[in-house]
Coordinates of C-alpha atoms in Angstrom, one line a residue:
Chain A
M1 CA 137.8 -70.4 -39.4
L2 CA 136.2 -73.4 -37.7
T3 CA 138.1 -75.9 -39.8
S4 CA 141.1 -74.2 -39.1
F5 CA 140.2 -74.8 -35.2
R6 CA 139.2 -78.0 -35.9
R7 CA 142.4 -79.0 -37.4
I8 CA 144.7 -77.2 -34.3
I9 CA 142.7 -79.3 -32.1
G10 CA 143.3 -82.8 -34.4
L11 CA 146.8 -82.0 -34.9
G12 CA 147.3 -81.0 -31.4
W13 CA 145.9 -84.5 -29.9
Q14 CA 147.6 -86.1 -33.2
N15 CA 150.9 -84.8 -31.7
L16 CA 150.3 -86.0 -28.2
I17 CA 149.4 -89.5 -28.9
R18 CA 152.7 -89.8 -31.4
N19 CA 155.0 -88.2 -28.7
G20 CA 153.3 -90.5 -26.1
G21 CA 157.0 -90.8 -23.8
I22 CA 157.2 -86.9 -23.5
A23 CA 153.5 -86.5 -22.8
A24 CA 153.5 -89.0 -20.0
A25 CA 156.9 -87.2 -18.5
N26 CA 155.3 -83.7 -19.1
V27 CA 151.6 -85.1 -17.6
F28 CA 153.9 -86.3 -14.4
I29 CA 156.0 -83.4 -13.9
I30 CA 152.6 -81.1 -13.9
M31 CA 151.0 -83.3 -11.2
I32 CA 154.2 -82.2 -9.0
P33 CA 153.4 -78.9 -8.1
I34 CA 149.8 -79.6 -8.3
L35 CA 150.3 -82.3 -5.7
L36 CA 152.8 -80.0 -3.8
T37 CA 149.8 -77.4 -3.6
S38 CA 147.3 -79.6 -2.7
A39 CA 149.3 -81.1 0.3
L40 CA 150.5 -77.7 1.4
F41 CA 146.3 -76.8 1.2
S42 CA 145.5 -80.1 3.5
L43 CA 148.4 -78.9 5.8
R44 CA 147.4 -75.4 6.4
A45 CA 144.5 -76.9 7.5
V46 CA 146.1 -79.1 9.7
G47 CA 148.4 -76.2 11.3
D48 CA 145.2 -74.2 11.7
V49 CA 143.7 -76.9 14.2
L50 CA 147.0 -77.3 15.7
V51 CA 147.6 -73.7 16.1
D52 CA 144.3 -72.9 17.5
E53 CA 144.7 -75.9 19.8
L54 CA 148.3 -74.2 20.8
Q55 CA 146.6 -70.5 21.5
Q56 CA 143.3 -72.0 23.1
K57 CA 146.3 -73.8 25.5
A58 CA 147.9 -70.0 26.2
D59 CA 144.8 -68.5 27.8
I60 CA 144.7 -66.9 31.1
S61 CA 142.5 -67.2 34.2
I62 CA 141.1 -64.3 35.9
Y63 CA 140.1 -65.4 39.7
F64 CA 137.6 -63.1 41.5
N65 CA 137.3 -62.2 45.2
E66 CA 134.6 -63.9 47.4
S67 CA 132.1 -61.4 47.8
V68 CA 132.1 -60.6 43.7
S69 CA 128.6 -61.2 42.6
E70 CA 128.1 -63.4 39.5
D71 CA 126.4 -60.0 37.7
D72 CA 129.6 -57.9 38.2
I73 CA 131.6 -61.1 36.7
L74 CA 129.5 -61.0 33.9
Q75 CA 129.9 -57.5 33.0
V76 CA 133.9 -57.7 33.4
K77 CA 133.3 -60.8 30.9
D78 CA 131.5 -58.6 28.4
R79 CA 134.1 -55.6 28.7
I80 CA 136.8 -58.2 28.0
G81 CA 135.1 -59.5 25.4
R82 CA 135.0 -56.2 23.6
I83 CA 138.9 -55.9 23.6
P84 CA 140.3 -56.4 19.8
G85 CA 141.9 -60.0 19.6
I86 CA 140.2 -61.7 22.5
G87 CA 138.5 -64.9 21.5
K88 CA 136.6 -66.9 23.7
V89 CA 135.7 -65.8 27.2
E90 CA 134.1 -68.2 29.6
Y91 CA 133.1 -67.7 33.0
V92 CA 133.0 -70.7 35.7
S93 CA 131.2 -70.2 38.6
K94 CA 132.4 -71.4 42.2
D95 CA 130.2 -74.2 42.0
Q96 CA 131.3 -75.2 38.5
A97 CA 135.1 -74.6 39.7
L98 CA 134.5 -77.3 42.2
A99 CA 132.9 -79.7 40.1
D100 CA 135.7 -79.5 37.9
F101 CA 138.2 -79.8 40.6
R102 CA 136.6 -82.7 41.8
A103 CA 136.1 -84.3 38.3
R104 CA 140.1 -83.5 37.8
Y105 CA 141.4 -85.2 40.9
E106 CA 139.1 -87.7 41.7
D107 CA 141.7 -90.3 41.8
S108 CA 143.8 -88.4 44.4
S109 CA 142.2 -89.4 47.6
T110 CA 144.0 -86.9 49.7
L111 CA 143.2 -84.3 48.0
M112 CA 139.3 -85.3 48.0
E113 CA 139.4 -85.7 52.0
S114 CA 141.1 -82.6 52.6
L115 CA 138.6 -80.4 50.4
D116 CA 135.8 -82.6 52.4
E117 CA 137.3 -81.0 55.7
V118 CA 137.1 -77.5 54.5
I119 CA 133.9 -75.7 55.0
G120 CA 132.3 -74.4 52.1
N121 CA 133.6 -74.3 48.8
P122 CA 137.0 -72.5 48.9
L123 CA 137.6 -72.1 45.1
P124 CA 136.9 -68.7 43.3
A125 CA 134.9 -68.1 40.5
L126 CA 136.7 -67.2 37.1
L127 CA 136.9 -66.1 33.7
H128 CA 139.2 -68.2 31.2
V129 CA 140.4 -65.7 28.4
A130 CA 141.6 -66.8 25.0
A131 CA 143.1 -64.8 22.6
D132 CA 144.9 -65.0 18.9
A133 CA 148.0 -62.7 20.1
A134 CA 149.5 -62.4 23.3
K135 CA 148.6 -58.7 23.1
P136 CA 145.1 -58.6 23.5
L137 CA 145.5 -60.8 27.0
E138 CA 148.4 -57.9 28.2
E139 CA 145.8 -55.3 27.5
A140 CA 142.8 -57.5 29.5
T141 CA 145.0 -58.0 32.3
A142 CA 146.2 -54.2 32.5
L143 CA 142.4 -53.4 32.4
L144 CA 141.6 -55.7 35.5
E145 CA 144.6 -54.2 37.5
G146 CA 143.6 -50.8 37.0
D147 CA 141.5 -48.6 39.1
E148 CA 138.2 -49.7 38.2
Y149 CA 138.6 -53.6 38.5
R150 CA 141.4 -54.1 41.0
D151 CA 139.0 -54.7 44.0
L152 CA 137.1 -57.3 42.3
V153 CA 140.2 -59.2 41.1
Y154 CA 141.9 -62.0 43.4
K155 CA 144.5 -62.7 40.9
I156 CA 145.4 -62.9 37.2
N157 CA 147.9 -65.5 36.1
Y158 CA 148.9 -63.7 33.0
N159 CA 152.5 -62.8 34.5
E160 CA 153.5 -65.9 35.3
R161 CA 152.1 -67.8 32.2
K162 CA 153.6 -64.2 30.5
E163 CA 156.7 -66.0 29.2
D164 CA 154.9 -68.9 27.9
I165 CA 152.1 -67.4 26.3
Q166 CA 154.5 -65.0 24.4
K167 CA 156.5 -68.3 23.2
V168 CA 152.9 -70.1 22.2
F169 CA 152.1 -66.7 20.1
A170 CA 155.6 -66.3 18.7
F171 CA 155.7 -69.9 17.7
T172 CA 152.4 -70.1 16.1
D173 CA 153.0 -66.6 14.3
N174 CA 156.2 -67.9 12.8
I175 CA 154.5 -71.4 11.6
G176 CA 152.1 -69.2 9.2
K177 CA 155.2 -67.2 8.1
T178 CA 157.4 -70.4 7.8
G179 CA 154.5 -72.2 5.8
L180 CA 154.2 -69.0 3.5
G181 CA 157.7 -69.2 2.7
L182 CA 158.1 -72.5 2.3
F183 CA 155.5 -72.7 0.0
A184 CA 156.4 -69.7 -1.9
I185 CA 159.9 -71.4 -2.0
L186 CA 158.6 -75.0 -2.8
A187 CA 155.9 -73.5 -5.6
S188 CA 158.7 -71.8 -7.5
I189 CA 160.9 -74.3 -7.7
S190 CA 158.3 -77.2 -9.0
V191 CA 156.8 -74.5 -11.5
L192 CA 160.3 -73.9 -12.6
V193 CA 160.8 -77.7 -13.3
T194 CA 157.6 -78.2 -14.8
F195 CA 158.2 -75.0 -17.1
N196 CA 162.0 -76.5 -18.0
T197 CA 160.8 -80.0 -18.7
V198 CA 158.2 -78.8 -21.0
R199 CA 160.5 -76.1 -22.7
I200 CA 163.1 -79.5 -23.0
A201 CA 160.5 -81.2 -24.7
I202 CA 159.5 -78.6 -27.2
L203 CA 162.9 -77.8 -27.9
S204 CA 162.9 -81.7 -29.4
R205 CA 160.8 -80.3 -31.3
K206 CA 162.1 -77.1 -32.6
R207 CA 163.0 -78.4 -36.0
E208 CA 159.1 -79.8 -36.8
I209 CA 158.3 -75.9 -35.8
G210 CA 160.7 -74.8 -38.1
I211 CA 159.3 -76.7 -41.1
Q212 CA 155.9 -76.1 -40.2
R213 CA 156.8 -72.0 -40.3
L214 CA 158.4 -72.7 -43.9
V215 CA 155.6 -74.2 -45.5
G216 CA 153.3 -71.2 -44.6
A217 CA 151.8 -72.5 -41.1
S218 CA 150.9 -69.0 -39.0
R219 CA 152.4 -68.7 -35.5
W220 CA 148.9 -69.1 -34.2
F221 CA 148.2 -72.2 -36.5
I222 CA 151.2 -73.9 -34.8
R223 CA 150.8 -72.2 -31.3
G224 CA 147.4 -73.4 -31.2
Q225 CA 148.5 -77.0 -31.2
F226 CA 151.2 -76.7 -28.4
L227 CA 148.2 -74.8 -26.5
V228 CA 146.1 -78.1 -27.4
E229 CA 148.7 -80.2 -25.7
G230 CA 149.6 -78.2 -22.7
L231 CA 145.6 -77.8 -22.2
I232 CA 145.3 -81.9 -22.5
F233 CA 148.6 -82.4 -20.2
G234 CA 147.5 -79.9 -17.7
I235 CA 143.9 -82.0 -17.7
L236 CA 145.4 -85.3 -17.2
A237 CA 147.9 -84.0 -14.6
A238 CA 144.5 -82.8 -13.0
A239 CA 142.8 -85.4 -12.8
F240 CA 145.4 -88.0 -11.8
S241 CA 146.9 -85.8 -8.9
F242 CA 142.7 -85.2 -8.0
L243 CA 142.7 -89.1 -7.7
T244 CA 145.9 -89.7 -5.8
V245 CA 144.9 -87.2 -3.4
M246 CA 141.2 -88.6 -3.2
V247 CA 142.6 -92.2 -2.8
V248 CA 144.9 -90.9 -0.2
S249 CA 142.7 -88.9 1.9
W250 CA 140.3 -91.8 1.7
Y251 CA 142.7 -94.4 3.3
A252 CA 145.1 -92.3 5.6
G253 CA 142.6 -89.6 6.9
P254 CA 140.9 -92.1 9.3
A255 CA 144.3 -93.5 10.3
L256 CA 146.0 -90.3 10.5
A257 CA 143.4 -88.2 12.2
G258 CA 144.5 -88.9 15.8
T259 CA 148.2 -87.6 14.5
L260 CA 147.0 -84.6 12.7
S261 CA 143.7 -83.3 15.1
M262 CA 141.9 -84.0 11.6
N263 CA 140.5 -86.4 9.1
M264 CA 141.8 -85.7 5.6
W265 CA 139.1 -87.3 4.4
T266 CA 136.5 -85.2 6.1
H267 CA 138.3 -81.9 4.9
F268 CA 138.4 -83.2 1.6
S269 CA 135.0 -84.2 1.4
A270 CA 134.1 -80.3 2.8
N271 CA 136.2 -78.9 0.6
F272 CA 136.0 -80.9 -2.6
W273 CA 135.4 -78.2 -5.2
T274 CA 137.9 -76.1 -3.9
I275 CA 140.2 -78.9 -4.1
L276 CA 139.1 -79.7 -7.5
G277 CA 139.4 -76.4 -8.7
M278 CA 142.6 -75.8 -8.2
H279 CA 143.8 -79.0 -9.4
F280 CA 142.4 -78.4 -12.9
G281 CA 143.2 -74.7 -12.3
I282 CA 146.7 -75.3 -11.8
G283 CA 147.1 -78.0 -14.2
T284 CA 145.7 -76.2 -17.0
G285 CA 147.2 -73.4 -16.5
L286 CA 150.9 -74.8 -15.8
G287 CA 150.3 -77.0 -19.1
I288 CA 149.3 -73.9 -21.4
F289 CA 151.5 -70.8 -20.3
S290 CA 154.6 -73.7 -19.9
S291 CA 153.9 -74.8 -24.0
L292 CA 152.8 -71.0 -25.0
I293 CA 156.4 -69.8 -23.5
A294 CA 158.4 -72.4 -24.6
V295 CA 156.8 -72.7 -28.4
G296 CA 157.3 -68.8 -28.6
R297 CA 160.8 -68.8 -28.9
H298 CA 160.9 -71.4 -31.7
L299 CA 158.1 -69.4 -33.9
K300 CA 161.0 -66.9 -35.0
V301 CA 161.7 -68.4 -38.2
Chain B
M1 CA 158.6 -62.3 -60.4
I2 CA 161.9 -62.6 -57.9
R3 CA 164.3 -60.2 -58.0
F4 CA 167.8 -60.7 -56.4
N5 CA 169.1 -57.2 -55.6
D6 CA 172.8 -57.4 -54.6
I7 CA 172.5 -59.9 -52.1
T8 CA 175.3 -60.8 -49.8
K9 CA 175.1 -63.0 -47.3
I10 CA 177.7 -63.5 -44.3
Y11 CA 177.3 -66.2 -41.7
T12 CA 179.1 -64.6 -38.3
S13 CA 181.0 -67.3 -36.3
R14 CA 180.5 -67.2 -33.0
T15 CA 184.2 -68.8 -32.3
A16 CA 187.0 -66.0 -31.6
G17 CA 189.5 -66.8 -34.4
I18 CA 187.5 -68.2 -37.1
N19 CA 186.4 -66.4 -39.9
N20 CA 183.3 -65.6 -41.0
V21 CA 182.1 -67.4 -43.9
V22 CA 181.0 -65.1 -47.2
A23 CA 178.3 -67.4 -48.8
L24 CA 176.9 -65.3 -51.2
E25 CA 178.4 -61.8 -52.6
G26 CA 176.3 -59.1 -54.7
I27 CA 173.5 -61.5 -56.3
S28 CA 171.7 -59.6 -58.6
F29 CA 169.5 -61.4 -61.1
G30 CA 165.8 -61.9 -61.8
V31 CA 163.3 -65.0 -62.4
D32 CA 160.1 -64.5 -64.6
Q33 CA 156.8 -65.8 -64.0
G34 CA 156.8 -69.4 -65.7
E35 CA 160.7 -69.7 -66.0
F36 CA 162.6 -73.0 -65.2
V37 CA 165.9 -71.6 -64.0
S38 CA 168.4 -74.1 -63.1
V39 CA 171.1 -73.0 -60.2
V40 CA 174.3 -75.1 -60.8
G41 CA 177.4 -74.9 -58.4
R42 CA 179.8 -77.0 -56.3
S43 CA 179.1 -77.6 -52.9
G44 CA 179.2 -74.2 -50.7
A45 CA 178.9 -72.4 -53.7
G46 CA 175.9 -70.9 -52.0
K47 CA 172.9 -73.0 -53.8
T48 CA 171.1 -73.5 -50.8
T49 CA 171.9 -70.2 -48.7
L50 CA 169.9 -68.6 -51.7
F51 CA 166.8 -70.8 -51.5
K52 CA 166.9 -70.3 -47.7
L53 CA 166.7 -66.3 -48.8
I54 CA 163.8 -66.4 -50.7
L55 CA 162.2 -68.6 -48.2
A56 CA 163.1 -65.9 -45.6
E57 CA 164.8 -68.6 -43.7
E58 CA 167.8 -66.6 -43.5
K59 CA 168.5 -62.6 -44.1
P60 CA 170.8 -61.5 -46.1
T61 CA 173.2 -59.2 -44.8
Q62 CA 172.9 -57.0 -47.2
G63 CA 170.3 -56.2 -50.2
S64 CA 167.0 -57.4 -50.6
I65 CA 164.7 -59.7 -52.6
L66 CA 161.5 -58.7 -53.9
F67 CA 158.6 -61.1 -54.6
N68 CA 156.1 -60.1 -56.9
D69 CA 157.6 -56.7 -56.3
Q70 CA 157.7 -56.9 -52.7
N71 CA 160.6 -56.9 -50.2
I72 CA 160.3 -60.2 -48.8
Y73 CA 162.2 -59.0 -45.8
K74 CA 159.8 -56.3 -44.8
L75 CA 156.6 -58.4 -44.8
G76 CA 154.8 -58.8 -41.9
A77 CA 154.1 -62.1 -40.4
G78 CA 150.7 -62.7 -42.2
N79 CA 152.4 -61.8 -45.7
L80 CA 155.3 -63.7 -45.1
N81 CA 153.0 -67.1 -44.2
R82 CA 151.5 -66.2 -47.4
L83 CA 154.4 -65.7 -49.1
R84 CA 155.6 -69.1 -48.4
R85 CA 152.1 -70.7 -49.1
N86 CA 152.9 -69.6 -52.6
I87 CA 156.3 -71.3 -52.7
G88 CA 156.4 -75.0 -52.8
A89 CA 160.1 -76.0 -51.3
V90 CA 162.0 -79.5 -51.9
F91 CA 164.9 -79.3 -49.3
Q92 CA 167.8 -80.9 -49.0
D93 CA 167.2 -82.6 -46.3
Y94 CA 163.5 -83.2 -46.9
K95 CA 162.2 -81.5 -43.9
L96 CA 159.5 -83.7 -43.3
L97 CA 157.7 -83.8 -39.8
P98 CA 158.7 -86.7 -38.4
N99 CA 155.6 -87.6 -36.5
A100 CA 153.5 -87.2 -39.4
T101 CA 152.9 -90.2 -41.9
V102 CA 153.7 -89.8 -45.6
Y103 CA 150.0 -88.8 -46.2
E104 CA 149.8 -86.4 -43.3
N105 CA 153.0 -84.6 -44.2
I106 CA 151.5 -83.7 -47.6
A107 CA 148.0 -83.3 -46.3
Y108 CA 149.4 -80.6 -43.5
V109 CA 150.4 -78.0 -46.7
M110 CA 146.5 -78.3 -47.6
K111 CA 145.3 -77.8 -44.2
V112 CA 147.7 -74.8 -43.6
I113 CA 146.6 -73.0 -47.0
G114 CA 143.2 -73.6 -45.7
A115 CA 141.8 -76.2 -48.2
K116 CA 138.8 -78.3 -47.7
D117 CA 138.9 -81.6 -46.3
S118 CA 137.4 -83.4 -49.7
E119 CA 140.4 -81.1 -51.7
I120 CA 142.5 -83.2 -49.5
R121 CA 141.2 -86.4 -49.8
H122 CA 141.0 -86.1 -53.5
N123 CA 144.4 -84.4 -54.3
V124 CA 146.7 -86.5 -52.0
P125 CA 146.2 -89.5 -53.0
R126 CA 146.7 -88.3 -56.7
I127 CA 149.8 -87.1 -56.2
L128 CA 151.2 -89.8 -54.0
E129 CA 150.4 -91.9 -57.3
I130 CA 152.5 -89.5 -59.2
V131 CA 155.5 -89.7 -57.1
E132 CA 154.5 -93.5 -56.5
L133 CA 154.4 -93.8 -52.9
E134 CA 150.8 -94.6 -52.6
D135 CA 151.7 -97.9 -50.4
R136 CA 153.9 -95.9 -48.4
Q137 CA 151.5 -93.2 -47.8
K138 CA 151.0 -94.5 -43.8
N139 CA 154.4 -95.2 -43.1
Y140 CA 156.6 -92.5 -41.3
P141 CA 159.4 -90.8 -42.6
A142 CA 161.7 -92.9 -40.8
E143 CA 160.4 -95.5 -42.2
L144 CA 161.4 -94.4 -45.8
S145 CA 164.3 -94.9 -48.1
G146 CA 166.2 -91.3 -49.1
G147 CA 164.6 -91.8 -52.4
E148 CA 160.9 -92.0 -51.1
R149 CA 161.9 -89.2 -48.5
Q150 CA 162.8 -87.1 -51.7
R151 CA 159.8 -88.1 -53.2
A152 CA 157.7 -87.2 -50.4
A153 CA 158.8 -83.7 -50.0
I154 CA 158.8 -83.2 -53.9
A155 CA 154.8 -84.6 -53.6
R156 CA 154.5 -82.1 -50.5
A157 CA 156.2 -79.2 -52.6
L158 CA 153.4 -79.5 -55.8
I159 CA 150.4 -80.6 -53.7
H160 CA 148.8 -77.0 -53.4
R161 CA 150.2 -75.9 -57.0
P162 CA 152.4 -73.1 -55.7
Q163 CA 153.1 -70.3 -58.1
V164 CA 157.2 -71.3 -57.9
V165 CA 158.9 -74.4 -56.8
L166 CA 162.0 -74.4 -55.3
A167 CA 164.1 -77.7 -55.6
D168 CA 167.1 -77.8 -53.7
E169 CA 169.0 -81.2 -55.0
P170 CA 165.8 -82.8 -55.7
T171 CA 167.3 -85.7 -57.2
G172 CA 170.1 -86.0 -55.2
N173 CA 168.8 -89.1 -53.6
L174 CA 167.0 -90.9 -56.4
D175 CA 167.9 -93.5 -58.8
P176 CA 168.4 -92.8 -62.6
Y177 CA 164.2 -93.9 -63.3
H178 CA 162.8 -91.6 -60.4
T179 CA 165.4 -88.5 -61.6
L180 CA 164.0 -88.6 -64.7
D181 CA 160.3 -89.2 -63.6
I182 CA 161.0 -86.3 -61.3
L183 CA 162.3 -84.1 -64.0
K184 CA 159.5 -84.5 -66.1
L185 CA 156.9 -83.5 -63.3
L186 CA 159.3 -80.2 -62.6
I187 CA 159.1 -79.7 -66.5
K188 CA 155.1 -80.3 -66.5
I189 CA 154.5 -77.8 -63.7
N190 CA 156.3 -75.6 -65.5
E191 CA 154.5 -75.5 -68.9
M192 CA 151.6 -75.4 -66.7
G193 CA 152.7 -72.0 -65.4
T194 CA 154.3 -72.9 -62.2
T195 CA 158.2 -70.9 -62.0
V196 CA 160.9 -73.6 -61.0
L197 CA 164.0 -72.8 -59.7
L198 CA 166.6 -76.0 -59.5
A199 CA 169.2 -75.9 -57.4
T200 CA 171.5 -78.8 -58.5
H201 CA 175.4 -80.0 -59.4
N202 CA 173.7 -82.8 -61.7
R203 CA 175.3 -81.8 -65.0
E204 CA 173.2 -85.0 -66.9
I205 CA 170.1 -83.1 -65.6
V206 CA 171.1 -79.5 -66.6
N207 CA 172.2 -80.6 -70.1
K208 CA 169.2 -82.0 -70.8
L209 CA 167.0 -79.6 -69.5
K210 CA 168.3 -77.0 -72.1
R211 CA 166.8 -74.0 -69.6
R212 CA 168.1 -70.8 -68.4
V213 CA 171.2 -71.8 -66.1
V214 CA 172.6 -69.6 -63.6
T215 CA 176.3 -70.7 -62.2
L216 CA 177.4 -69.6 -58.8
E217 CA 180.9 -70.3 -57.6
K218 CA 182.1 -69.1 -54.4
G219 CA 178.9 -67.2 -53.6
K220 CA 179.2 -65.0 -56.8
V221 CA 177.3 -65.5 -60.4
I222 CA 179.7 -66.1 -62.8
R223 CA 177.4 -67.2 -65.6
D224 CA 173.8 -66.5 -66.8
E225 CA 173.0 -68.2 -69.9
K226 CA 169.3 -68.2 -71.3
I227 CA 169.9 -72.0 -72.7
G228 CA 172.9 -73.0 -70.7
R229 CA 174.9 -76.1 -70.1
F230 CA 176.5 -77.2 -66.8
A231 CA 180.0 -75.8 -67.2
L232 CA 182.4 -75.5 -64.3

């Protein structure tokens, strides 16, 4: 048994070395779905950051009447925070609102002069409310426009931003669905291409498989050799693609950090083991699976 | 040992309008353990098909072949492998593994039957010496002449001392000197108890052998003589 196992490994390795050109083509082809999955994994991270940023911008502001105390506002903050789907709820006091306003418009002398002429702080305290969908914001608005809180609220900008907010969430929702769909299509195509390349490579050795069967080799003795080859193809493809991703992340990561809103090298380092596992899992899985399926149909001699 | 029971083999054409080919029709004869049988006939008489059927490379359209009283077409995968390991086959087209050297081609059969490494190291050089290919052992089949490939195929067929040797035109590409040597080798292994089935259209060989001759014509046995001569 052990001798057979050793011989299968030896023959598999020998076949791989002797069919160098075909082996190189197989390794290259298996690299494609690995790199594609890896790229989509990184793009998903970039997408998540961008979606998060967009969703943060699709927030609403709730302005409170002059007479409302900070405690009441914090109670409202707490109540809104409990609505499912509501994310960050940020309280901005009157003083903070004024400081923010001054900071934002410090270059506008006209605005600053007008502000100085006004007695006291004309800006209301407010809450910034962010969510992961439009519905929770709509719920929050309905709650505050209801009897319980109507007297406290001076203004909610949901209705004037409603269309934009819905567009942002529809867009971010579609990004996720489109990304998943695109991934499924591309992954299927690349797996099919890989499978067919391995199948054609094995087809060229159909005669060889037939000869082995005719001299009495068992199906597993032959299948095992191709399994070893497939495994080695997968390991090599995974190693090369992993190195490629590492080098690209290292060089391009910092340079693209501004454009992508994240540093690819940081993402690579943080997900090192996941990416490594993903590469080797897909590589060896595809190598073994394609080889086994492709060789199977020629073993019926 | 081998019993052909009313074997018919028809190759069905996939092309419409092209007639099916009847390769063998109602073949029935037996081969005993230790016999040396020459199967003779013109090209297309059905010699190669007969050998393919013994190896279960093809299935008959009708009839059965018993090998040691077992219907070979009813054998499971494991038993079929064992049957093939009991047969040493020399194919007309050699069927050598293209990416293996002469040595590795011969050693492959030993590996398949589970021989020890020491046996492989001992037996392969010996058989290479017998077929005079010791200086070609590291060459690939593509680097050999037709005669050398033939001898490598013969060495592979004999290396594991099979119960039966099927030799399909084993001397077809050999010069008279090597033909005689291979013939002597086949006689020698037959004398040691191995059953030999030799398919040939070489009149001289058959006449020299003075052994049983089964003559095929258009897929039928037209003659079966205990000590026969090539007569077509």
